[in-house]
Coordinates of N, CA and C in Angstrom, one line a residue:
X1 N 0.9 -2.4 -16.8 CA 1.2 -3.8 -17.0 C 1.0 -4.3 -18.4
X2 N 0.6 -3.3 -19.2 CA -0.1 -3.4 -20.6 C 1.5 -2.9 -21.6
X3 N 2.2 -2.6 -20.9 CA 3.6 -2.1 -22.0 C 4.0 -3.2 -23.1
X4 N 4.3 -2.4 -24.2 CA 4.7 -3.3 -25.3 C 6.5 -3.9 -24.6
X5 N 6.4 -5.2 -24.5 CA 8.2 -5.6 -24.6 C 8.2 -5.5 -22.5
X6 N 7.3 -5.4 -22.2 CA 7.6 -5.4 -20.2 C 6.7 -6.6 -20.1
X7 N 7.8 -7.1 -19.3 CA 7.0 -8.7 -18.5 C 7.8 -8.8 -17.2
X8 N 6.6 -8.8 -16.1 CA 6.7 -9.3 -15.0 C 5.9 -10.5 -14.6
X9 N 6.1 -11.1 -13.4 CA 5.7 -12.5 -12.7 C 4.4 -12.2 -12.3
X10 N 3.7 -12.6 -12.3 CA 2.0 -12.7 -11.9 C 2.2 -12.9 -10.5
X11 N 2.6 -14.4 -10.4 CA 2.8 -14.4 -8.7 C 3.6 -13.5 -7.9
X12 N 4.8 -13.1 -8.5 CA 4.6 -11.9 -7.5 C 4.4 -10.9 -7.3
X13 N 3.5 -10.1 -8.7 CA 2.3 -8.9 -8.3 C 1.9 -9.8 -7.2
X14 N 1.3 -10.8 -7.4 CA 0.3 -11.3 -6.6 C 0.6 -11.2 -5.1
X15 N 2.1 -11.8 -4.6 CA 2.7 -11.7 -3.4 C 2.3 -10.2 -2.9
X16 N 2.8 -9.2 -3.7 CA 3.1 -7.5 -3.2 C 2.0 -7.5 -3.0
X17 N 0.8 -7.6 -3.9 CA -0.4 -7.3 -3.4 C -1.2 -7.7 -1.9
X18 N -0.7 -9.1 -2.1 CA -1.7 -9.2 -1.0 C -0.5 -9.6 0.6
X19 N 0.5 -9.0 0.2 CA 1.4 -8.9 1.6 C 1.9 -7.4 1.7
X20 N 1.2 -6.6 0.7 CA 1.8 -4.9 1.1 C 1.8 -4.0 2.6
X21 N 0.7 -4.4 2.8 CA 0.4 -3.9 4.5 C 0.7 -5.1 5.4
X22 N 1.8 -5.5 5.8 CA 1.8 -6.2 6.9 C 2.4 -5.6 7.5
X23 N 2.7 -4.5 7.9 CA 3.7 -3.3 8.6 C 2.6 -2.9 9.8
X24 N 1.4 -3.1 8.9 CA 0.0 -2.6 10.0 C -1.1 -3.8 11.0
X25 N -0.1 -4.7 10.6 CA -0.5 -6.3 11.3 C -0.4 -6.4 12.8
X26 N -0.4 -7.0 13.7 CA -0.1 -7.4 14.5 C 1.5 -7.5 14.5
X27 N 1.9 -8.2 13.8 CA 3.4 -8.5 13.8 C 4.1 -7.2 13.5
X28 N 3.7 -6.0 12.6 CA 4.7 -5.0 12.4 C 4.3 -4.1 14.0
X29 N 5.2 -4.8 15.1 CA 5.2 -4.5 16.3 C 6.2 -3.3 16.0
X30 N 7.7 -2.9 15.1 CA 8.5 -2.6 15.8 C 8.8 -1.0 15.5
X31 N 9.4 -0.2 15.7 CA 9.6 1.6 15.5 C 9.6 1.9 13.9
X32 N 9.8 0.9 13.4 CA 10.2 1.4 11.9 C 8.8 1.8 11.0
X33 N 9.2 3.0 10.0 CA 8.0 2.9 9.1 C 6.6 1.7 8.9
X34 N 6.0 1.6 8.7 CA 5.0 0.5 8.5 C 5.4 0.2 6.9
X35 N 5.5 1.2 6.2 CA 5.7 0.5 4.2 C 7.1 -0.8 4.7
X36 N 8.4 0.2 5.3 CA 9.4 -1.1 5.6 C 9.4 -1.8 6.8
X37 N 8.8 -1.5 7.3 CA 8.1 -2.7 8.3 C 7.2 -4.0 7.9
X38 N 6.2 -3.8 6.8 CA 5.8 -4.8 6.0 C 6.7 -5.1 4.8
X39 N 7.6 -4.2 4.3 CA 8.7 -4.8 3.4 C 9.2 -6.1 4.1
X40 N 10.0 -5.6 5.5 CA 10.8 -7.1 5.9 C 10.0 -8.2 6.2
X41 N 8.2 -8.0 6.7 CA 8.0 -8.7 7.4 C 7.6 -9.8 5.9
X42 N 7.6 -9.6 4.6 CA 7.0 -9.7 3.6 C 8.5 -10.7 3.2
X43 N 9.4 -10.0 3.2 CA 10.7 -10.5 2.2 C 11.2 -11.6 3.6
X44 N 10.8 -11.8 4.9 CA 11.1 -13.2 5.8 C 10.1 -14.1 5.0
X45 N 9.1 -13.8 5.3 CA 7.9 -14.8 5.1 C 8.3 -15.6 3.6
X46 N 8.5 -15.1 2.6 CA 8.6 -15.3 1.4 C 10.1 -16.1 0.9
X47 N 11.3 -15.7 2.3 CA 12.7 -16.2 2.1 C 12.0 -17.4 3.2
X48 N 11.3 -17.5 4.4 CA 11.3 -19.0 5.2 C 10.0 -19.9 3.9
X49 N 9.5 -19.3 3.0 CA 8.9 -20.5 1.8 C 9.8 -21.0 0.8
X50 N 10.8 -20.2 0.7 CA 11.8 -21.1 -0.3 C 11.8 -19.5 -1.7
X51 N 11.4 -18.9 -1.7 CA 11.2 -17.9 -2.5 C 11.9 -17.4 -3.5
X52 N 12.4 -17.2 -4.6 CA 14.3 -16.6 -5.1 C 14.4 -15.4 -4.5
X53 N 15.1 -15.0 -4.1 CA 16.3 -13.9 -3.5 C 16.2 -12.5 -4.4
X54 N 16.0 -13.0 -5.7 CA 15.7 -11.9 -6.4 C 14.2 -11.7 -6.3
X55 N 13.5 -12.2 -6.5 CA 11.7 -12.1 -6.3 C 11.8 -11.6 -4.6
X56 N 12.5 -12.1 -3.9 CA 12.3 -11.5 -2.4 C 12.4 -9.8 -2.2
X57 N 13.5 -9.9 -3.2 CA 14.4 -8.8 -3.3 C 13.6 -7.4 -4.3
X58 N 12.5 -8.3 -4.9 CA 12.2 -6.7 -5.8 C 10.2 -7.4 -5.3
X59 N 10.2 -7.8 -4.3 CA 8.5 -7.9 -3.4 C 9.0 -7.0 -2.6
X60 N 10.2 -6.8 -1.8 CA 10.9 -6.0 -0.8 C 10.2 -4.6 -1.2
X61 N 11.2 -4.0 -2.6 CA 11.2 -2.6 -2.6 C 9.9 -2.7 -3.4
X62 N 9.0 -2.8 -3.9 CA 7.8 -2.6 -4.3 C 6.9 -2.1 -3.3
X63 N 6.7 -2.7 -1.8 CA 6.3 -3.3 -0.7 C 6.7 -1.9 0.1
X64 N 8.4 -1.6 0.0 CA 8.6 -0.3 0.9 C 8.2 1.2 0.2
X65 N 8.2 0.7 -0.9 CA 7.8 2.1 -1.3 C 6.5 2.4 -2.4
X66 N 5.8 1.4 -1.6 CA 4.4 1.6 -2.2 C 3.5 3.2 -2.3
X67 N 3.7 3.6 -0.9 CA 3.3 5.0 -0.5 C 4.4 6.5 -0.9
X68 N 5.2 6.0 -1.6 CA 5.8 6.9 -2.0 C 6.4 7.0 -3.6
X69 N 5.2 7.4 -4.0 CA 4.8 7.7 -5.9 C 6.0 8.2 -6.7
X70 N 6.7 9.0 -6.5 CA 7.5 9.5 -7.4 C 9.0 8.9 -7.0
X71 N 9.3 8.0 -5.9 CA 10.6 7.2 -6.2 C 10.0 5.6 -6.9
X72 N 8.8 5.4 -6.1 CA 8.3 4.0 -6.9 C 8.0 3.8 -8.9
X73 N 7.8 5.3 -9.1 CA 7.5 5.0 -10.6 C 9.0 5.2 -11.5
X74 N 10.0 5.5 -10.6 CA 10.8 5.4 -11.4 C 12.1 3.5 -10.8
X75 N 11.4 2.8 -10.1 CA 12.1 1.6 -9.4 C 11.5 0.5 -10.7
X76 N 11.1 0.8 -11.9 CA 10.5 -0.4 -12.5 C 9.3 -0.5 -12.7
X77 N 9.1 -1.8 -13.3 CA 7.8 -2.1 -13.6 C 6.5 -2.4 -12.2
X78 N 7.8 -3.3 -11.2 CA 6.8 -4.3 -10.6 C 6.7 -2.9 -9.2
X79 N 7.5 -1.9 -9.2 CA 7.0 -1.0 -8.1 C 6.0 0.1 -8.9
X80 N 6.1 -0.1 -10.3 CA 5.0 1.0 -10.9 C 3.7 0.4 -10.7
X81 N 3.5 -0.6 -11.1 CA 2.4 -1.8 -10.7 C 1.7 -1.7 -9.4
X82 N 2.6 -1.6 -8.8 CA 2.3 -2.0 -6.8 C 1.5 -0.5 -6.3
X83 N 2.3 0.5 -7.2 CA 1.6 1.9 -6.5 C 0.7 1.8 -7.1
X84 N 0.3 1.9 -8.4 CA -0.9 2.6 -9.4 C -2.0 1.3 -9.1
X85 N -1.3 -0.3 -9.0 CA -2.7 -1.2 -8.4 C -3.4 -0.7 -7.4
X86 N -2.6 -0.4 -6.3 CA -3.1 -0.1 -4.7 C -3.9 1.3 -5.0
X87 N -3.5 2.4 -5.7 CA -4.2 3.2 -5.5 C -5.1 3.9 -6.6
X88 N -5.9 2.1 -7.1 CA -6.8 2.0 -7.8 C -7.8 2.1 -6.1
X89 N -7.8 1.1 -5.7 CA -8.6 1.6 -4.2 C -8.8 3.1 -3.3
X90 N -8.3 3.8 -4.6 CA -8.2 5.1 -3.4 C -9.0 5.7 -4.6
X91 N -9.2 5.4 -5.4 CA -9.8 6.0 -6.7 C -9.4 6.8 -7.9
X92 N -7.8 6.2 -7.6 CA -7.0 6.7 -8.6 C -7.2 5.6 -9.9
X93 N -7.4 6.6 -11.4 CA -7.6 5.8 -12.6 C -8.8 4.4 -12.6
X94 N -9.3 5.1 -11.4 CA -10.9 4.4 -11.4 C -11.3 3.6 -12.8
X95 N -11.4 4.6 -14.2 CA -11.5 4.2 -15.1 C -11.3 2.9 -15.7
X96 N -10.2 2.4 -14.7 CA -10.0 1.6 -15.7 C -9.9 -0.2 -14.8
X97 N -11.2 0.1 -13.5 CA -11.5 -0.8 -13.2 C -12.9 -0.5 -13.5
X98 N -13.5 0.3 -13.8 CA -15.3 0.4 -13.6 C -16.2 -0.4 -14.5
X99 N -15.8 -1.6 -15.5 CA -16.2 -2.4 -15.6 C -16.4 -3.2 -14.3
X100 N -15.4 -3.7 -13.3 CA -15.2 -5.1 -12.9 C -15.6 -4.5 -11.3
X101 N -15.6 -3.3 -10.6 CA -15.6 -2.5 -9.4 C -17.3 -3.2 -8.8
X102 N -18.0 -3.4 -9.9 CA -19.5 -3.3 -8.9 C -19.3 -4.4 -8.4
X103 N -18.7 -5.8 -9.4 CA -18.7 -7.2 -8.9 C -17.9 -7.6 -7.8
X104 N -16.3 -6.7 -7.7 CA -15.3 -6.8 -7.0 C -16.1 -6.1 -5.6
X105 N -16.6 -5.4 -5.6 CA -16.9 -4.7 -4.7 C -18.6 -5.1 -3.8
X106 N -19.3 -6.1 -4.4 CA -19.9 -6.9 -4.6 C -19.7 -8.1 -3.5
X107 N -18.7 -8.6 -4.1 CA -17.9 -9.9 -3.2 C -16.8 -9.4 -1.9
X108 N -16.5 -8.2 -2.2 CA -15.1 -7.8 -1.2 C -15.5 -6.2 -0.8
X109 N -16.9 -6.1 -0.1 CA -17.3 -4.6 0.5 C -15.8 -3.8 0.8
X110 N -16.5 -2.8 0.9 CA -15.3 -1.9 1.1 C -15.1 -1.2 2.2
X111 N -16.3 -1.9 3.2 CA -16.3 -1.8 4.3 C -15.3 -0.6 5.7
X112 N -15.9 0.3 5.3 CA -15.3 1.5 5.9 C -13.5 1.9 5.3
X113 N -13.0 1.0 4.0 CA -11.7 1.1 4.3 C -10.9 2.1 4.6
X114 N -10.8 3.1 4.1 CA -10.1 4.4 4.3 C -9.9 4.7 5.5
X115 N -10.9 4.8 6.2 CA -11.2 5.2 7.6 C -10.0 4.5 8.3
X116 N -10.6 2.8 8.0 CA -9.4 1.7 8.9 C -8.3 1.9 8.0
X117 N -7.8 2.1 7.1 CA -6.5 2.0 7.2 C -6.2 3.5 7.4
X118 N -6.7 4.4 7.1 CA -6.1 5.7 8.4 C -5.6 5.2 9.7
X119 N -6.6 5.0 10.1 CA -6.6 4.2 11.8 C -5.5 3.6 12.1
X120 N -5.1 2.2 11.2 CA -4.1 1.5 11.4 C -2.8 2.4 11.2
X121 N -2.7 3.1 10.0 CA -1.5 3.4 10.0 C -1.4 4.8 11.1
X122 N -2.1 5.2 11.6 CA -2.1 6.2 12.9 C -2.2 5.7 14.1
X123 N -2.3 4.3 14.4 CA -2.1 3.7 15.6 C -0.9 3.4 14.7
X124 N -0.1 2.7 13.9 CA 1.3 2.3 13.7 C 2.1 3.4 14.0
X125 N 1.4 4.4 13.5 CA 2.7 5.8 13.7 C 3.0 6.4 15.6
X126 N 1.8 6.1 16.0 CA 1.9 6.6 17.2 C 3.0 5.5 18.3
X127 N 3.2 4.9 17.6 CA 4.3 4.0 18.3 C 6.0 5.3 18.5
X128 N 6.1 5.3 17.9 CA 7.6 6.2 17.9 C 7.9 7.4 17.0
X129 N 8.6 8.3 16.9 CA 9.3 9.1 15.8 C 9.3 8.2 14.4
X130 N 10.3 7.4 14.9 CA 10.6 6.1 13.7 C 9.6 5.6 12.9
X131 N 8.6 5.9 13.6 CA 7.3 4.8 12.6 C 6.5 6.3 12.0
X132 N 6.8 7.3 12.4 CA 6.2 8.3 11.5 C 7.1 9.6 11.4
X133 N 8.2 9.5 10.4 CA 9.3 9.9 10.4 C 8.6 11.5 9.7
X134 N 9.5 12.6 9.8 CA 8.7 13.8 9.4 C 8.4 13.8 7.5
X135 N 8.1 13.9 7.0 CA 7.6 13.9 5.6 C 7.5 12.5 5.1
X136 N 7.3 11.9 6.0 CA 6.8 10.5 5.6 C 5.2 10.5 5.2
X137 N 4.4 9.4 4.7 CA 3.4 9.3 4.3 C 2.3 9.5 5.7
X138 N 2.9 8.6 6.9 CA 2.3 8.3 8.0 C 2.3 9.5 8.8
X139 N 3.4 10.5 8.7 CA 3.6 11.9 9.3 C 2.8 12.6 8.9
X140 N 2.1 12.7 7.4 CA 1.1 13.4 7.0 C -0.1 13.1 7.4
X141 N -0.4 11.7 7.5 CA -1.5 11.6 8.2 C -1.7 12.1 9.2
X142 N -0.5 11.4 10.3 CA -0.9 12.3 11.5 C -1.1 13.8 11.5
X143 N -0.3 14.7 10.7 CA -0.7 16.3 10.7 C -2.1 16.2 10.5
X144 N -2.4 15.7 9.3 CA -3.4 15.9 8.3 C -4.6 15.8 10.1
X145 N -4.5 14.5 10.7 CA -6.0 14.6 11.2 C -6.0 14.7 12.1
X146 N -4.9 15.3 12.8 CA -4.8 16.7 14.1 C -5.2 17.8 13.9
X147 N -5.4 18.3 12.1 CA -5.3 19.8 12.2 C -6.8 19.7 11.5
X148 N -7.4 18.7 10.2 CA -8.5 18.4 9.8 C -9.8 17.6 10.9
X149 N -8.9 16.9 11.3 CA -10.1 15.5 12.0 C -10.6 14.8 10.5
X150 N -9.7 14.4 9.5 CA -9.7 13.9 8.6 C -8.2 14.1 7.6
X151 N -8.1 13.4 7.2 CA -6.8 13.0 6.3 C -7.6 13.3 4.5
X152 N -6.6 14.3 4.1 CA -6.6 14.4 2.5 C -6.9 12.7 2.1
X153 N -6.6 12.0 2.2 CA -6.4 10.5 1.7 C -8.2 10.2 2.1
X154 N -8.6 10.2 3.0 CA -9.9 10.0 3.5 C -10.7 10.3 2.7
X155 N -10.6 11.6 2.3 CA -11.7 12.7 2.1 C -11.6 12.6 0.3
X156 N -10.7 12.1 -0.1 CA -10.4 11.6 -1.4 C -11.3 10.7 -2.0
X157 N -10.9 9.5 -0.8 CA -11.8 8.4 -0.9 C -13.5 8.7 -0.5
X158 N -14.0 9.0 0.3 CA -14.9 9.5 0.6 C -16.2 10.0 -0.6
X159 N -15.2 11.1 -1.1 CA -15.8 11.7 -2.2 C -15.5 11.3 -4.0
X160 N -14.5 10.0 -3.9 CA -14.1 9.6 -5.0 C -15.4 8.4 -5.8
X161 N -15.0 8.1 -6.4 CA -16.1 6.9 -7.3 C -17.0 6.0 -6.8
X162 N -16.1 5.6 -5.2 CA -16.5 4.4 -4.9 C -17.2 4.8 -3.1
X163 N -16.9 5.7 -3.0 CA -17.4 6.2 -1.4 C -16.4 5.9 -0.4
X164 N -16.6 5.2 0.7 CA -16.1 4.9 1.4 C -16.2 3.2 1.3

């Protein structure tokens, strides 16, 4: 977000951020992926507030392809943003929160996350084929902690900066 000559909207990092998982909500009831399951459920909510169409439209693909790193770093700024923010929580480029992590983590525990969002998105996938399509992010989970009884992603976090 620090590029010389790149400017994006604040509010809607802000949106992507705090509407990226709603695929794993209550409401992402339906067969689809959970990243584009909270894509659409993210780009309604934001078109029934009045939203622009273009901000709908680039919270959308930020949102769908959060979990998927090497199409998202080449979709822009605001999908480069969305992946490398989110998976400052997994303990990627730690560095360059570990000033602000004791305070943030302080006020907002971290309270088993990894574990639950394994969970959620392994109860989302267990819904259909569709919701955990084969080389999807959620398909690896599921191999991952059929064959481990833990998920690479877990055991990352686990053993990365911040614990569990």
């Amino acid at each position: 977000g620090k590029r010389p000559n790149e400017d994006y909207d604040l509010e809607v990092v802000y949106l992507i951020c705090v509407l990226h998982d709603m695929g794993l909500t209550d409401e992402g009831n339906t067969d689809q992926r959970f990243e584009v399951e909270g894509a659409d459920l993210a780009a309604a909510l934001l078109t029934k507030h009045g939203v622009a169409t273009a901000d709908v439209d680039r919270v959308w693909e930020a949102i769908a392809l959060h979990t998927t790193p090497d199409i998202a770093v080449r979709r822009g700024l605001l999908a480069l943003l969305t992946f490398e923010g989110i998976y400052i929580d997994f303990g990627k480029n730690a560095d360059l929160v570990a000033e602000w992590a004791p305070t943030i983590h302080a006020v907002y525990p971290r309270q088993a996350m990894v574990r639950s969002m394994a969970d959620a998105i392994l109860t989302h996938a267990a819904r259909s084929e569709g919701a955990a399509q084969r080389y999807t992010f959620a398909h690896t989970l599921v191999r991952e902690r059929e064959t481990d009884g833990q998920t690479f992603m877990e055991s990352t976090v686990i053993n990365g900066p911040w614990g569990e």
